[in-house]
Coordinates of C-alpha atoms (C1' of nucleotides) in Angstrom, one line a residue:
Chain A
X1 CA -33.0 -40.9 36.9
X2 CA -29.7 -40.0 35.3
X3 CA -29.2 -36.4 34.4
X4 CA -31.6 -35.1 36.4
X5 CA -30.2 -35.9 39.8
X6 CA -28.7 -32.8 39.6
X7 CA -31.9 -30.7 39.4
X8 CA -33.2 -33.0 42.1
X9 CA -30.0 -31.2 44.3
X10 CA -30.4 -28.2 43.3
X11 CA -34.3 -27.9 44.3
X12 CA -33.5 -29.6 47.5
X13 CA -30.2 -27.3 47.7
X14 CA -32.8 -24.2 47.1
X15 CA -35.7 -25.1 50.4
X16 CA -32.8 -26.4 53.0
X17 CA -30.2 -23.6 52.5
X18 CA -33.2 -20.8 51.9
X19 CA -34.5 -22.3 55.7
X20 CA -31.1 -23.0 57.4
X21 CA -28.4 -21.3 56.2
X22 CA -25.4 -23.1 54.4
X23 CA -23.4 -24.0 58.2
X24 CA -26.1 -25.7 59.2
X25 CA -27.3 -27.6 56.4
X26 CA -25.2 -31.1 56.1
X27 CA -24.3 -33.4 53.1
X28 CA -26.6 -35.8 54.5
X29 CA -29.3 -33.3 54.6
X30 CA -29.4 -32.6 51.3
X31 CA -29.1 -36.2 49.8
X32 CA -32.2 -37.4 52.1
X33 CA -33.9 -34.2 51.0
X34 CA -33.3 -35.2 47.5
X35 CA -33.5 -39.0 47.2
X36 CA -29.9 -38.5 46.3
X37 CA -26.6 -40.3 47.5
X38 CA -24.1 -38.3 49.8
X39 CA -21.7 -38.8 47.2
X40 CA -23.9 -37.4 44.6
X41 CA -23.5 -34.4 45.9
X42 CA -19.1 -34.3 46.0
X43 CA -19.6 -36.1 42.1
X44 CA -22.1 -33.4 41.0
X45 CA -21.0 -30.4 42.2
X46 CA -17.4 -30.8 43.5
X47 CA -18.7 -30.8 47.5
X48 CA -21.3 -29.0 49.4
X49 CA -19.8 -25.4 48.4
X50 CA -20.0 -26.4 44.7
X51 CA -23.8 -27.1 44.9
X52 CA -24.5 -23.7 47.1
X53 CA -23.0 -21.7 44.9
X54 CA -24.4 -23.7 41.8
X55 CA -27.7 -23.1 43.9
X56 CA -27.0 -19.4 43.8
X57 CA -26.3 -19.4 40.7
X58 CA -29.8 -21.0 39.8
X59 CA -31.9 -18.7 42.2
X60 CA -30.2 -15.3 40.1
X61 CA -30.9 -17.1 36.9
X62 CA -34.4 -14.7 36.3
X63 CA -32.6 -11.5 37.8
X64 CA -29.6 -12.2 35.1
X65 CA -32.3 -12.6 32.3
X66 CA -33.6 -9.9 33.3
X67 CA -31.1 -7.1 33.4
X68 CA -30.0 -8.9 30.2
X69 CA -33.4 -7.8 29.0
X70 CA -33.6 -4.1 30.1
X71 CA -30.2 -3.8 28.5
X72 CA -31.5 -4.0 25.1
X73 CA -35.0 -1.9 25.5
X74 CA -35.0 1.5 25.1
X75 CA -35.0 3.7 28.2
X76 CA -37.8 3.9 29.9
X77 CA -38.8 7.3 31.8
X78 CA -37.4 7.3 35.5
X79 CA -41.4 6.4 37.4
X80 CA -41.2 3.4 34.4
X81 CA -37.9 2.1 35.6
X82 CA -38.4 2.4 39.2
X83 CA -42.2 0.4 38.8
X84 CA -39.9 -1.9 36.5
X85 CA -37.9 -3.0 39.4
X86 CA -41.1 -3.5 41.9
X87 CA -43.0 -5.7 39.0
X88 CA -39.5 -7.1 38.6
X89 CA -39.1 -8.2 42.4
X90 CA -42.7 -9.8 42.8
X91 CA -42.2 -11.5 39.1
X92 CA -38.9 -13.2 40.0
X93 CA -40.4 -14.4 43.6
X94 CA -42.7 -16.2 41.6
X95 CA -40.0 -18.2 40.2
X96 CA -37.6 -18.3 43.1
X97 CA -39.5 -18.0 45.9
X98 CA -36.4 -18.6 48.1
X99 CA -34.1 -15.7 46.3
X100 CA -34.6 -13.1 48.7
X101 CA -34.5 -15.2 51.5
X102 CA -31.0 -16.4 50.4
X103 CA -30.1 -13.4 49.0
X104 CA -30.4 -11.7 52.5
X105 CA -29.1 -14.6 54.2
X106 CA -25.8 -13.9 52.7
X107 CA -25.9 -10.0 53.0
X108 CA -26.4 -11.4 57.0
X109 CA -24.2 -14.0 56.8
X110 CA -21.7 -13.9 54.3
X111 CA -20.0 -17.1 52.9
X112 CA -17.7 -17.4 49.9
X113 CA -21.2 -17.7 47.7
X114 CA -21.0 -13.5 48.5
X115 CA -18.1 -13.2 46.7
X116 CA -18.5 -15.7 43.9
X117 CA -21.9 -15.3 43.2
X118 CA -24.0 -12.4 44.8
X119 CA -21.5 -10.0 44.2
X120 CA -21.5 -9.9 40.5
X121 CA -26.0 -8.9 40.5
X122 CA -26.3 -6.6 43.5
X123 CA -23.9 -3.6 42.4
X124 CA -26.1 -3.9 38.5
X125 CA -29.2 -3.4 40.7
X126 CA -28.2 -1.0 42.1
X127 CA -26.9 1.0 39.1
X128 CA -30.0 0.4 37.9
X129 CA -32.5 1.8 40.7
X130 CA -29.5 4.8 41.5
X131 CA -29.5 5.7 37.5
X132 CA -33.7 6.2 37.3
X133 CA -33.5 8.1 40.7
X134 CA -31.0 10.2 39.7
X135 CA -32.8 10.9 36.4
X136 CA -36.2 11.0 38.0
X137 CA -34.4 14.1 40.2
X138 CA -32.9 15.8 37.3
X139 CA -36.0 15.5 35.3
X140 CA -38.5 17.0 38.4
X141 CA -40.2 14.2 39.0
X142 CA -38.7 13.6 42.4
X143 CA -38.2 15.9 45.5
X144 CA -34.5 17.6 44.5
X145 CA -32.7 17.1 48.4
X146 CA -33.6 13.4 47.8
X147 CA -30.5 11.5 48.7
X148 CA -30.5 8.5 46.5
X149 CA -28.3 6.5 47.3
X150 CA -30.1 6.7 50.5
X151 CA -33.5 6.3 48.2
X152 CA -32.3 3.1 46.6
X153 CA -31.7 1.7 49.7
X154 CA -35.0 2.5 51.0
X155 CA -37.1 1.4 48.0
X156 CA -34.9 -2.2 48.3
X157 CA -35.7 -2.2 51.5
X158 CA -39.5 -1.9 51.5
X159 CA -40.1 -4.4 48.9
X160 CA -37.7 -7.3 49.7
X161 CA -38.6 -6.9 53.6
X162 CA -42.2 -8.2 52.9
X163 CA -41.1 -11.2 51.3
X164 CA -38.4 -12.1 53.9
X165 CA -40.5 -11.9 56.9
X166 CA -43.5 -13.4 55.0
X167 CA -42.7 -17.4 56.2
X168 CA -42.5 -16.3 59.6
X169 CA -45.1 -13.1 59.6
X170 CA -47.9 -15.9 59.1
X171 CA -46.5 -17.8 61.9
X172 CA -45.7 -14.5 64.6
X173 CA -48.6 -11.9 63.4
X174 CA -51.8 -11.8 62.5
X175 CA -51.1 -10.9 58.7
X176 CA -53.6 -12.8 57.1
X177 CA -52.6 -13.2 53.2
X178 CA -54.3 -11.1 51.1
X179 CA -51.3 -11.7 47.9
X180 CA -48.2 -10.4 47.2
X181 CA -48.7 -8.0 44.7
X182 CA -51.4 -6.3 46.9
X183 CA -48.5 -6.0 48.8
X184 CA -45.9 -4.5 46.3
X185 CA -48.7 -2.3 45.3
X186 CA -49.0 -0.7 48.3
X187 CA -45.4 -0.3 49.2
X188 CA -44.7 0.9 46.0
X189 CA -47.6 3.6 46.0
X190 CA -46.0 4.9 49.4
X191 CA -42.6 5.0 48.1
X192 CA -43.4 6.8 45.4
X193 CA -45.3 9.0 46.7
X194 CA -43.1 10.0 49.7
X195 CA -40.2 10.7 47.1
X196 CA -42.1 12.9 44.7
X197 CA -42.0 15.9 44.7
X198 CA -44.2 18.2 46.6
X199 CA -47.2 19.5 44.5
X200 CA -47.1 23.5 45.0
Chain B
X1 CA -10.9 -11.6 85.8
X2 CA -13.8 -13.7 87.3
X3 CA -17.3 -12.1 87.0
X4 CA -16.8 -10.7 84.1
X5 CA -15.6 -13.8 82.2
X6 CA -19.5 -14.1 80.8
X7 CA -19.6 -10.6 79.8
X8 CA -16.9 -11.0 77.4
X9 CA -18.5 -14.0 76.2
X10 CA -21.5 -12.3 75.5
X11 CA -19.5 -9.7 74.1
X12 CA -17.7 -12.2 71.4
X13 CA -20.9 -14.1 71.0
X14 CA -22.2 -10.9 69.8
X15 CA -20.3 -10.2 67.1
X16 CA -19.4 -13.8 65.9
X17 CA -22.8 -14.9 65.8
X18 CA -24.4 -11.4 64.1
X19 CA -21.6 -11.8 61.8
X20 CA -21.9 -16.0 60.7
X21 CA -24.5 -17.5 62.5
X22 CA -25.6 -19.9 65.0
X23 CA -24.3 -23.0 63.2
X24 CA -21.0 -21.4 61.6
X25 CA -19.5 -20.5 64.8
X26 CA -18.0 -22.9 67.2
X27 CA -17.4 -23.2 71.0
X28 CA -13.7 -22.9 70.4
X29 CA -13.7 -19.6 68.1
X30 CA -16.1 -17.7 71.0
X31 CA -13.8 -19.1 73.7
X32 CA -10.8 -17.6 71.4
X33 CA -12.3 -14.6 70.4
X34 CA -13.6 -13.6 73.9
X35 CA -10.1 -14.8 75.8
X36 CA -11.9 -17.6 77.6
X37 CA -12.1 -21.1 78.1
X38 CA -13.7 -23.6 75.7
X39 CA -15.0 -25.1 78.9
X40 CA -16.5 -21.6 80.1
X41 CA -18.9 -21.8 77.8
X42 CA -21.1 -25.0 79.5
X43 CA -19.9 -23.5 82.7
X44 CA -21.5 -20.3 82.2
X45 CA -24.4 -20.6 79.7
X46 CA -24.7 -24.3 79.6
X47 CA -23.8 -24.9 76.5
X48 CA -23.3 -22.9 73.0
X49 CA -27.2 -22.8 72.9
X50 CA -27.6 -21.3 76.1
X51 CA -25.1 -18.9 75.5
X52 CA -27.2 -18.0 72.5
X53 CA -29.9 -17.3 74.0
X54 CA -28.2 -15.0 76.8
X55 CA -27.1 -13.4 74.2
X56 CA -30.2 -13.1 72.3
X57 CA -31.8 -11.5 75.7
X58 CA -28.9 -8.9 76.4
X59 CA -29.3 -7.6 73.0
X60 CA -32.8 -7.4 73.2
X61 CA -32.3 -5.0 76.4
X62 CA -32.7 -1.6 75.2
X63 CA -35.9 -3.1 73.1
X64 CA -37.7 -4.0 76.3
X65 CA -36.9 -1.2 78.4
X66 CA -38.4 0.9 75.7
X67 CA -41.6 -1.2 75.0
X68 CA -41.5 -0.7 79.3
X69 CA -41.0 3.5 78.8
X70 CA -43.7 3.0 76.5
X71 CA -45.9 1.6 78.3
X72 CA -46.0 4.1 81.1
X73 CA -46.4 6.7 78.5
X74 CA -49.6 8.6 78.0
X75 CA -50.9 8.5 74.5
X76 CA -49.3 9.9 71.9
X77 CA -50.2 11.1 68.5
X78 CA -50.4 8.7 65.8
X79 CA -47.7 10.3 63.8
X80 CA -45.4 11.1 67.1
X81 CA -45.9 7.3 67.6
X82 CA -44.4 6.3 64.9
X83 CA -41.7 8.7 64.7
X84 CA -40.9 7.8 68.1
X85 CA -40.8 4.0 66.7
X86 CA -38.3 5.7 64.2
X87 CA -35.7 6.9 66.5
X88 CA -36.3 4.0 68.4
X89 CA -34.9 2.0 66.1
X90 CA -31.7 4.5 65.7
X91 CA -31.1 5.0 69.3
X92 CA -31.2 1.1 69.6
X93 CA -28.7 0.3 67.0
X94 CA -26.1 2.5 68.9
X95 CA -26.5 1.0 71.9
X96 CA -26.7 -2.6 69.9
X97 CA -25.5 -2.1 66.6
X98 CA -25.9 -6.4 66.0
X99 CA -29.6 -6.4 66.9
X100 CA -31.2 -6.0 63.8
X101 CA -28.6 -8.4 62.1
X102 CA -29.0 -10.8 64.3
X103 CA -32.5 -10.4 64.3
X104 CA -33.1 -10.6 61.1
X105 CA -30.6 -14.5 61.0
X106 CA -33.6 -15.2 62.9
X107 CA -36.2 -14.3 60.6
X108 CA -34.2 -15.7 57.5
X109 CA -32.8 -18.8 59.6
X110 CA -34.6 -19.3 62.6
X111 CA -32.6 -21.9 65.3
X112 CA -34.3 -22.1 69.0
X113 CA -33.6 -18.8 69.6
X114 CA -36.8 -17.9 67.5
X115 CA -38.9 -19.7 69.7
X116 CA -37.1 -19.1 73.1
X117 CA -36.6 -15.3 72.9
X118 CA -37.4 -13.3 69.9
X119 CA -41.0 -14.3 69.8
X120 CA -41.6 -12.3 72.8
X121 CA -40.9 -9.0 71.1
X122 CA -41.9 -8.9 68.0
X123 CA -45.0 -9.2 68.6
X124 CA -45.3 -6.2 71.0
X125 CA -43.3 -4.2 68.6
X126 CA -46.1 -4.9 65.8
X127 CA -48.3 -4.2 67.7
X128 CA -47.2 -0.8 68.7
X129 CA -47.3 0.0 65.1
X130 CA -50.5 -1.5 64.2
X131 CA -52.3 0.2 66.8
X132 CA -50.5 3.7 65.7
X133 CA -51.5 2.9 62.5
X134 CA -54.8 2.4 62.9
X135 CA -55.4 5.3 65.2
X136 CA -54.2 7.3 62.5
X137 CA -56.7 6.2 59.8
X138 CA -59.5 6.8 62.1
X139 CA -57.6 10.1 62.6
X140 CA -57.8 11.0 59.2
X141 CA -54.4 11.6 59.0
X142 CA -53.4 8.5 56.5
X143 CA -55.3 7.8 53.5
X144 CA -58.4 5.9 54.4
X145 CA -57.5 2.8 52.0
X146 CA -54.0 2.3 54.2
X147 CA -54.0 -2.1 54.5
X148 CA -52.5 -1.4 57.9
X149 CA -50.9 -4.7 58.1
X150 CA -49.0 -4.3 55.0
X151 CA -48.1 -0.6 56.0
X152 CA -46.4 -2.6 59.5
X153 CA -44.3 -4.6 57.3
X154 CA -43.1 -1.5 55.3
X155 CA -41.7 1.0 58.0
X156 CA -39.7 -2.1 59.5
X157 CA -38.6 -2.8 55.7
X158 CA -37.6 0.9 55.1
X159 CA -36.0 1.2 58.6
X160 CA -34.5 -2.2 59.3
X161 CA -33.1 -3.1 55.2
X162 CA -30.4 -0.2 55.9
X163 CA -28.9 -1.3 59.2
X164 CA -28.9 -4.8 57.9
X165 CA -27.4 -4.0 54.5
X166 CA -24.7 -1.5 55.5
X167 CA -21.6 -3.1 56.3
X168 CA -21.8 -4.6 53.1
X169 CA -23.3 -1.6 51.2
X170 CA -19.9 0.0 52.3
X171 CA -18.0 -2.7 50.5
X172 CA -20.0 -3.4 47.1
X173 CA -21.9 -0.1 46.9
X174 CA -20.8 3.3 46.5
X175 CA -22.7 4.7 49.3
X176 CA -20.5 6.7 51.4
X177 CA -21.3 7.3 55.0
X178 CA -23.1 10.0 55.4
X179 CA -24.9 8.9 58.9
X180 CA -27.5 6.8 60.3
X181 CA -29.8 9.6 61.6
X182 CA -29.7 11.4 58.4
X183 CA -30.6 7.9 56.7
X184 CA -33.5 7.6 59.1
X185 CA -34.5 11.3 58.7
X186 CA -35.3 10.8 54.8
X187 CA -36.1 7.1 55.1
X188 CA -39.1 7.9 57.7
X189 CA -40.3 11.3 55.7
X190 CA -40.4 9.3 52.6
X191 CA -42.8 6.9 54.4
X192 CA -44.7 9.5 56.3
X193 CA -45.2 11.4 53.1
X194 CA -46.7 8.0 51.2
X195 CA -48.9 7.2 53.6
X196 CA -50.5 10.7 54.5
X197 CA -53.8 11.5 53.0
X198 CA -53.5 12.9 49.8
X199 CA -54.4 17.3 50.5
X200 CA -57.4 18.1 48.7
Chain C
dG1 C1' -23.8 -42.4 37.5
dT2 C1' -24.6 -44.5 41.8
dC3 C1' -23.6 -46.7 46.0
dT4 C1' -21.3 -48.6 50.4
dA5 C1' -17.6 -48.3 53.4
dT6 C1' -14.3 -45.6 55.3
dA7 C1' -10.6 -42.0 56.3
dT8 C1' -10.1 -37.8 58.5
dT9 C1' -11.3 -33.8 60.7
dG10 C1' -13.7 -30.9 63.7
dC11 C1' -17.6 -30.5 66.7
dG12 C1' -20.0 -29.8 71.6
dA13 C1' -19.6 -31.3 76.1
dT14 C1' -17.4 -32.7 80.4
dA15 C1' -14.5 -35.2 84.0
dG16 C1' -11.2 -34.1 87.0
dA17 C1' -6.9 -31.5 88.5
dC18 C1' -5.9 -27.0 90.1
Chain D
dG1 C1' -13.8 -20.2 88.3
dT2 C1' -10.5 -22.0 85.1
dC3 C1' -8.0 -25.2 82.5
dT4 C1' -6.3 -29.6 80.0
dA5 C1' -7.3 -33.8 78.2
dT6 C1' -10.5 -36.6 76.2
dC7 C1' -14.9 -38.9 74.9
dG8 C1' -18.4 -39.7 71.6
dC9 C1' -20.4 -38.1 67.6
dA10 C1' -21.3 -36.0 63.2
dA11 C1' -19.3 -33.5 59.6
dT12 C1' -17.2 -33.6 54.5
dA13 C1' -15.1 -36.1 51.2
dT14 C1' -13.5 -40.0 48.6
dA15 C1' -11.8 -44.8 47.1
dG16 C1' -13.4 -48.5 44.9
dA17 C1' -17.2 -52.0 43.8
dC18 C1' -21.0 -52.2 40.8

DNA sequence: GTCTATATTGCGATAGAC
DNA sequence: GTCTATCGCAATATAGAC
């Protein structure tokens, strides 16, 4: 029960500031949570913003592998990118189930994990989805009035929604599960469809 | 200076809780941001939770009176449905522009306010959609295969992700403002187009 | 590395004067 | 309806024993 107390913090750090938000999540919280001390959390971590942002840190883990990987591949054609990213999104929800809920939490609610941590993977996302639509335009594939900077927005938009309302979808609506890459199928079919362009 | 002493409240609540969150704003920085006194806050709402709530409610305005409009409306057109859904959701975020922010700190974060006031909507709202949906499958005017449910979730995705995401997409993305309607306009064809039935 | 005990600060709420 | 002063409590963080 040595090393690993700090894993123990960081998984507890991961379900209670996914659920609550960083504000409202206490020291105490997480210790209880964890079957740690309170002062476990101030010797591992430096306080309760060392271990949020050492949380972050964690939950981006399989995003930074990732665009570590695509760096090194050869480029893919732009539909091969942009189906890259939605495989990429439901992939890394496997792992970090809680990413996109914290993720969004901080585009909501910003603390100083924006700046330290989020900061540095969004705007690489980004390039990345913005680079195949632009391509994907210049090469025909896509309608050529697309605005995509607009477009990247959208396609982030229609994936990462589903698995931030998911928790509470079960809960408000009658969504019954039927998986998430049924899901990411579907919104990715209807994405790429409404961007291509017309057939004439 | 007497009456309105709660408006302004609501005013500052507004912004200070879209912007941080239930638990990261205190009594004092709402009676400071809104001119009042820390006490006005029990004397008016009852308490930070109450004032909340209010708030909750007077943002959700223009959302009810519309689901009222609608109500009263004859039948529409599955496709004029949801486009009216679309600038729905525009016109609303200029009257409100916290709403979907604060909406979606509910979804990501949920606090009492869930329960207490944005339950009541969400629902209806679904099931505007659903029903559209579905009307428009028997129609023939989506594909046939549409998962209805699922194709819910997406048009709030598409719609809401960009409201949520643009005072930061200002700051860490290079998207320049080029308008909320036009965002909307491409956002909503994009979708239409996806979940049309393919022409034969 | 872990724990208890404690220092210090800030919180929400309200009593009571005006 | 507004304000000051204050109560009681929970927060983070840490000193020091083990």
């Amino acid at each position: 029960m040595e090393k690993d107390t700090r894993a123990k913090l960081l998984e507890a750090a991961s379900t209670l500031f996914a659920h609550k938000g960083f504000a409202a999540v206490s020291v105490r919280d997480l210790a209880q949570a964890s079957g740690a001390n309170v002062a476990a959390v101030s010797y591992h971590f430096g306080g309760k913003e060392g271990l949020y942002h050492a949380m972050l840190e964690y939950q981006f883990e399989p995003i930074a592998e990732a665009l570590e990987r695509i760096k090194t591949m050869p480029p893919l054609p732009p539909v091969e990118r942009l189906t890259l990213y939605a495989s990429l999104i439901a992939g890394v929800h496997q792992r970090r189930p809680y990413l996109l809920r914290i993720m969004h939490g901080e585009l909501t609610s910003p603390t100083s994990g924006l700046e330290a941590v989020v900061k540095k993977y969004i705007p690489r996302i980004y390039s990345f989805l913005h680079q195949a639509l632009t391509d994907g335009v210049a090469a025909g594939d896509f309608r050529p009035d697309l605005d995509v900077d607009f477009a990247c927005i959208s396609l982030a938009g229609i994936l990462n929604f589903y698995f931030i309302v998911k928790p509470l979808a079960r809960q408000l609506l009658p969504v019954p599960d039927r998986g998430d890459e049924k899901y990411v199928a579907q919104a990715f079919a209807i994405y790429l469809n409404g961007i291509r362009r017309e057939k004439q």
